[in-house]
Tab-separated table of C-alpha atoms and ligand atoms in Angstrom:
chain	number	residue	atom	x	y	z
E	1	MET	CA	-12.605	184.266	149.010
E	2	LEU	CA	-14.425	181.874	151.269
E	3	ILE	CA	-14.343	183.268	154.821
E	4	ILE	CA	-15.371	181.110	157.941
E	5	ALA	CA	-16.474	182.690	161.016
E	6	ASN	CA	-15.574	179.781	163.862
E	7	TRP	CA	-17.225	181.284	166.924
E	8	LYS	CA	-15.819	178.408	169.137
E	9	ALA	CA	-17.570	179.074	172.441
E	10	TYR	CA	-16.901	182.850	172.341
E	11	VAL	CA	-20.466	183.489	171.475
E	12	GLU	CA	-23.235	182.203	173.903
E	13	GLU	CA	-25.956	184.542	173.843
E	14	ALA	CA	-28.676	185.036	171.445
E	15	ALA	CA	-28.561	189.116	171.278
E	16	GLN	CA	-24.634	188.660	170.311
E	17	ALA	CA	-25.327	185.935	167.912
E	18	LYS	CA	-27.997	187.864	165.922
E	19	LYS	CA	-25.895	190.977	166.014
E	20	LEU	CA	-23.036	189.277	164.283
E	21	TYR	CA	-25.433	187.352	162.011
E	22	ALA	CA	-26.934	190.807	161.015
E	23	THR	CA	-23.444	192.177	160.407
E	24	ALA	CA	-22.426	189.110	158.078
E	25	LYS	CA	-25.512	189.554	155.717
E	26	ARG	CA	-24.862	193.139	155.381
E	27	LEU	CA	-21.004	192.206	154.464
E	28	ALA	CA	-22.466	189.468	152.319
E	29	SER	CA	-24.754	191.680	150.021
E	30	ALA	CA	-21.634	194.033	149.820
E	31	SER	CA	-19.217	191.873	148.585
E	32	LYS	CA	-18.446	188.993	146.448
E	33	HIS	CA	-17.214	186.962	149.422
E	34	GLU	CA	-18.920	183.747	150.485
E	35	LEU	CA	-19.127	184.264	154.185
E	36	VAL	CA	-20.039	181.252	156.741
E	37	LEU	CA	-21.017	181.518	160.106
E	38	ALA	CA	-19.979	178.431	162.571
E	39	PRO	CA	-22.049	179.032	165.750
E	40	PRO	CA	-22.376	176.999	168.713
E	41	ALA	CA	-25.043	174.383	167.809
E	42	PRO	CA	-28.018	175.953	169.750
E	43	LEU	CA	-27.275	179.528	168.323
E	44	LEU	CA	-27.044	177.920	164.628
E	45	SER	CA	-30.478	176.668	164.744
E	46	LEU	CA	-32.000	179.937	165.971
E	47	LEU	CA	-30.052	181.916	163.176
E	48	SER	CA	-30.374	179.808	160.190
E	49	ALA	CA	-34.259	178.878	160.602
E	50	LYS	CA	-35.393	181.882	158.713
E	51	ASN	CA	-32.010	182.419	157.129
E	52	ARG	CA	-32.938	183.881	153.330
E	53	SER	CA	-29.226	185.491	152.639
E	54	ARG	CA	-26.237	184.707	150.983
E	55	VAL	CA	-24.720	183.956	154.553
E	56	ALA	CA	-24.009	180.084	154.887
E	57	PHE	CA	-24.020	178.160	158.065
E	58	SER	CA	-21.312	175.701	159.462
E	59	ALA	CA	-21.249	173.191	162.250
E	60	GLN	CA	-18.036	173.478	164.536
E	61	ASP	CA	-17.806	169.711	164.405
E	62	VAL	CA	-20.108	166.841	163.835
E	63	SER	CA	-20.550	163.536	165.714
E	64	ALA	CA	-18.652	160.454	164.988
E	65	SER	CA	-22.382	158.623	165.374
E	66	THR	CA	-25.122	158.559	162.856
E	67	GLY	CA	-27.831	158.930	165.610
E	68	GLY	CA	-29.964	156.671	167.792
E	69	ALA	CA	-28.836	155.942	171.394
E	70	ALA	CA	-26.463	158.823	171.657
E	71	THR	CA	-27.256	161.299	174.429
E	72	GLY	CA	-25.911	165.018	173.856
E	73	GLU	CA	-24.238	164.203	170.294
E	74	ASN	CA	-25.228	166.630	167.254
E	75	THR	CA	-25.240	164.385	164.266
E	76	ALA	CA	-24.499	165.598	160.792
E	77	ALA	CA	-28.007	164.675	159.810
E	78	ALA	CA	-29.407	166.964	162.368
E	79	TYR	CA	-26.928	169.892	161.545
E	80	ALA	CA	-28.046	169.702	157.849
E	81	ALA	CA	-31.675	169.724	158.984
E	82	ALA	CA	-30.899	172.886	160.871
E	83	GLY	CA	-29.570	174.807	157.719
E	84	ALA	CA	-25.767	173.831	158.144
E	85	SER	CA	-24.164	173.244	154.572
E	86	TYR	CA	-20.416	173.150	156.037
E	87	ALA	CA	-19.200	171.080	158.620
E	88	ILE	CA	-15.545	172.200	160.525
E	89	VAL	CA	-14.111	168.625	161.195
E	90	GLY	CA	-10.455	167.863	163.024
E	91	HIS	CA	-10.293	171.158	164.506
E	92	SER	CA	-6.848	171.219	166.618
E	93	GLU	CA	-9.205	172.037	169.833
E	94	ARG	CA	-11.178	168.784	169.115
E	95	ARG	CA	-7.947	166.731	168.379
E	96	ALA	CA	-6.491	167.915	171.811
E	97	MET	CA	-9.771	166.389	173.543
E	98	GLY	CA	-8.768	162.986	171.922
E	99	GLU	CA	-10.236	163.017	168.371
E	100	THR	CA	-8.304	160.242	166.128
E	101	ASP	CA	-7.658	160.286	162.526
E	102	ALA	CA	-10.215	157.148	162.260
E	103	THR	CA	-12.960	159.701	163.964
E	104	ILE	CA	-12.018	162.648	161.936
E	105	ALA	CA	-12.343	160.258	158.686
E	106	LEU	CA	-15.691	158.926	159.741
E	107	LYS	CA	-16.918	162.533	160.576
E	108	LEU	CA	-15.937	163.718	157.368
E	109	ARG	CA	-17.968	160.883	155.779
E	110	HIS	CA	-20.894	161.603	157.832
E	111	ALA	CA	-20.824	165.261	156.652
E	112	LEU	CA	-20.429	164.124	153.056
E	113	ALA	CA	-23.313	161.805	153.442
E	114	GLU	CA	-25.632	164.563	154.246
E	115	GLY	CA	-24.520	167.078	151.601
E	116	MET	CA	-22.602	169.011	153.515
E	117	THR	CA	-19.106	170.317	152.584
E	118	PRO	CA	-16.291	169.240	155.056
E	119	VAL	CA	-13.729	171.633	156.300
E	120	LEU	CA	-10.587	169.207	157.323
E	121	CYS	CA	-8.389	171.363	159.838
E	122	VAL	CA	-4.522	170.284	160.098
E	123	GLY	CA	-1.661	172.006	161.155
E	124	GLU	CA	1.532	171.347	163.041
E	125	ARG	CA	2.071	172.050	166.961
E	126	GLU	CA	5.369	173.700	166.354
E	127	ARG	CA	7.768	174.217	163.329
E	128	ASP	CA	11.409	172.918	163.344
E	129	LEU	CA	14.518	173.866	161.157
E	130	GLU	CA	14.315	170.037	159.505
E	131	GLY	CA	11.176	170.480	158.100
E	132	HIS	CA	9.364	167.648	160.076
E	133	TYR	CA	6.387	169.739	160.342
E	134	LEU	CA	5.730	169.116	156.600
E	135	SER	CA	5.691	165.399	157.031
E	136	PHE	CA	3.363	165.622	160.092
E	137	VAL	CA	0.946	167.858	157.993
E	138	ARG	CA	1.212	165.758	155.284
E	139	ALA	CA	0.327	162.506	157.563
E	140	GLU	CA	-2.917	164.230	158.904
E	141	ILE	CA	-4.317	164.871	155.520
E	142	THR	CA	-3.492	161.460	154.101
E	143	ALA	CA	-4.953	159.658	157.333
E	144	ALA	CA	-8.325	161.710	157.048
E	145	LEU	CA	-8.396	161.447	152.988
E	146	GLU	CA	-7.212	158.012	152.137
E	147	ARG	CA	-10.244	156.559	154.246
E	148	LEU	CA	-12.594	158.503	151.768
E	149	GLU	CA	-13.518	157.536	148.060
E	150	PRO	CA	-11.660	159.327	145.196
E	151	LYS	CA	-14.691	161.241	144.548
E	152	GLU	CA	-15.627	162.311	148.349
E	153	ARG	CA	-11.873	163.677	148.759
E	154	ALA	CA	-12.410	166.148	146.111
E	155	GLN	CA	-15.221	167.804	147.858
E	156	VAL	CA	-13.235	168.494	151.240
E	157	VAL	CA	-12.213	171.937	151.912
E	158	LEU	CA	-8.645	172.079	153.656
E	159	ALA	CA	-7.969	174.303	156.224
E	160	TYR	CA	-4.352	174.648	157.340
E	161	GLU	CA	-4.356	175.818	160.974
E	162	PRO	CA	-0.856	175.751	162.538
E	163	ILE	CA	-1.222	175.254	166.516
E	164	TRP	CA	1.184	177.745	167.224
E	165	ALA	CA	-0.478	180.670	165.496
E	166	ILE	CA	-3.951	179.974	166.838
E	167	GLY	CA	-5.717	182.433	169.492
E	168	LYS	CA	-2.830	184.862	169.342
E	169	THR	CA	-2.555	188.349	167.317
E	170	ALA	CA	-1.980	189.293	163.910
E	171	ALA	CA	1.861	189.516	164.341
E	172	ASP	CA	1.946	186.005	165.577
E	173	ALA	CA	-0.042	184.796	162.626
E	174	ILE	CA	2.215	183.002	159.603
E	175	ASN	CA	4.056	185.192	157.122
E	176	PRO	CA	2.845	185.763	153.848
E	177	ASN	CA	5.832	183.803	152.571
E	178	ASP	CA	5.613	181.078	154.514
E	179	LEU	CA	2.091	180.625	153.874
E	180	ALA	CA	2.580	180.715	150.216
E	181	GLU	CA	4.930	178.134	150.506
E	182	MET	CA	2.676	175.923	152.606
E	183	VAL	CA	-0.105	176.301	149.991
E	184	LEU	CA	2.185	174.833	147.223
E	185	TYR	CA	3.162	171.972	149.377
E	186	LEU	CA	-0.359	171.413	150.245
E	187	ARG	CA	-1.382	171.370	146.863
E	188	LYS	CA	1.160	168.701	146.190
E	189	VAL	CA	-0.032	166.585	148.841
E	190	LEU	CA	-3.601	167.035	147.361
E	191	ALA	CA	-2.225	166.081	143.860
E	192	GLU	CA	-0.843	163.159	145.311
E	193	LEU	CA	-4.452	162.085	147.113
E	194	LEU	CA	-6.607	162.896	144.367
E	195	PRO	CA	-5.286	161.430	141.162
E	196	GLY	CA	-7.079	162.561	138.157
E	197	LYS	CA	-8.287	165.636	139.969
E	198	ASN	CA	-7.182	168.968	139.584
E	199	PRO	CA	-5.571	169.765	143.092
E	200	ALA	CA	-6.016	173.706	142.133
E	201	LYS	CA	-9.922	172.929	142.599
E	202	THR	CA	-9.571	172.200	146.442
E	203	ARG	CA	-10.185	175.225	148.256
E	204	ILE	CA	-7.122	175.691	151.005
E	205	LEU	CA	-8.312	178.270	153.891
E	206	TYR	CA	-5.351	179.484	156.382
E	207	GLY	CA	-6.433	179.988	160.063
E	208	GLY	CA	-4.564	181.124	162.873
E	209	SER	CA	-4.801	184.847	164.094
E	210	VAL	CA	-6.353	186.210	160.942
E	211	GLU	CA	-7.115	189.749	161.926
E	212	PRO	CA	-8.112	192.767	160.210
E	213	GLU	CA	-4.392	194.113	160.089
E	214	GLY	CA	-2.870	191.081	158.386
E	215	ALA	CA	-5.354	189.817	156.226
E	216	ARG	CA	-4.721	191.577	153.075
E	217	ASP	CA	-1.348	190.403	152.878
E	218	LEU	CA	-2.275	186.678	153.766
E	219	ALA	CA	-4.892	186.933	151.085
E	220	GLY	CA	-2.969	188.394	148.545
E	221	GLY	CA	-0.416	185.950	146.437
E	222	THR	CA	-0.493	183.313	148.908
E	223	GLY	CA	-2.565	181.142	147.042
E	224	VAL	CA	-5.083	180.616	149.649
E	225	ASP	CA	-8.904	180.646	148.859
E	226	GLY	CA	-9.947	181.864	152.100
E	227	PHE	CA	-9.720	182.165	155.919
E	228	LEU	CA	-10.925	180.196	158.933
E	229	VAL	CA	-11.402	182.862	161.656
E	230	GLY	CA	-11.762	182.513	165.082
E	231	HIS	CA	-11.275	185.320	167.794
E	232	ALA	CA	-11.681	187.839	164.899
E	233	SER	CA	-14.987	186.848	164.113
E	234	VAL	CA	-16.829	187.563	167.403
E	235	ASP	CA	-16.661	191.282	166.877
E	236	PRO	CA	-19.142	192.808	164.642
E	237	LYS	CA	-16.518	195.831	163.759
E	238	THR	CA	-13.405	193.912	163.708
E	239	PHE	CA	-15.036	191.092	161.750
E	240	SER	CA	-16.021	193.898	159.146
E	241	ASN	CA	-12.951	195.196	158.939
E	242	LEU	CA	-11.330	191.810	158.139
E	243	VAL	CA	-13.641	191.151	155.587
E	244	ARG	CA	-13.167	194.597	153.947
E	245	ALA	CA	-9.603	194.256	154.064
E	246	VAL	CA	-9.364	190.905	152.093
E	247	LEU	CA	-9.798	192.205	148.485
B	301	PGA	P1	-8.093	182.220	165.839
B	301	PGA	O1	-8.620	180.644	165.578
B	301	PGA	O2	-8.249	183.142	164.666
B	301	PGA	O3	-8.753	182.675	167.319
B	301	PGA	O4	-6.460	182.405	165.823
B	301	PGA	C1	-8.636	180.406	164.248
B	301	PGA	C2	-9.287	178.750	164.646
B	301	PGA	O5	-9.012	178.214	165.653
B	301	PGA	O6	-9.898	178.405	163.798
């Protein structure tokens, strides 16, 4: 399983970041899971500079610019130089700040150009009985991937993060049956966008209130390849319990 810890802006101090990194290193050496930390940019470089462990690092976002006169921007090249091998792109919290499909596609390209693995986040705000949420998610994926070359598309990790499930508790996360159904649907959409490629090879993550309590059921039998974990990733004990719960 690929487990990405999205620290968001929850972690702001070096001491807490170091503690979480030490926990992740211990967990990584004791399990088969691929653990990726996505700290705020200044803390990422603090931790990744001396990283010799199996833990990998991710940007929470990358700039739509490629450098030069762009004060305050963190480019994909700067993240790659700082040791990030993944880049979260299109998170709903960034989309809510006005990020467009075109910007998201540009960011995916920048991350790929730097040899990073982009993690494209998609997900509906709410579910409706008619199933419009399915076409909404399809449109988000299509808008991002159709702007990429076919071989680039195959390198993207997809994170399905329904907005209605984010930042709550395990009881509010998607239920395993609905997740299994969504994963099948996502594979169908990917098959259309990746002609000639095996859609089973694209890694699909779920994010939205993944906590230790529900993690095993969400992982087993649903077809997901891992999780994008927010609030449950910023407490060492909770994160350890979560990783250990996932078989
Ligand atoms: P959450 O966040 O685990 O706190 O719901 C997930 C995410 O937004 O990536």
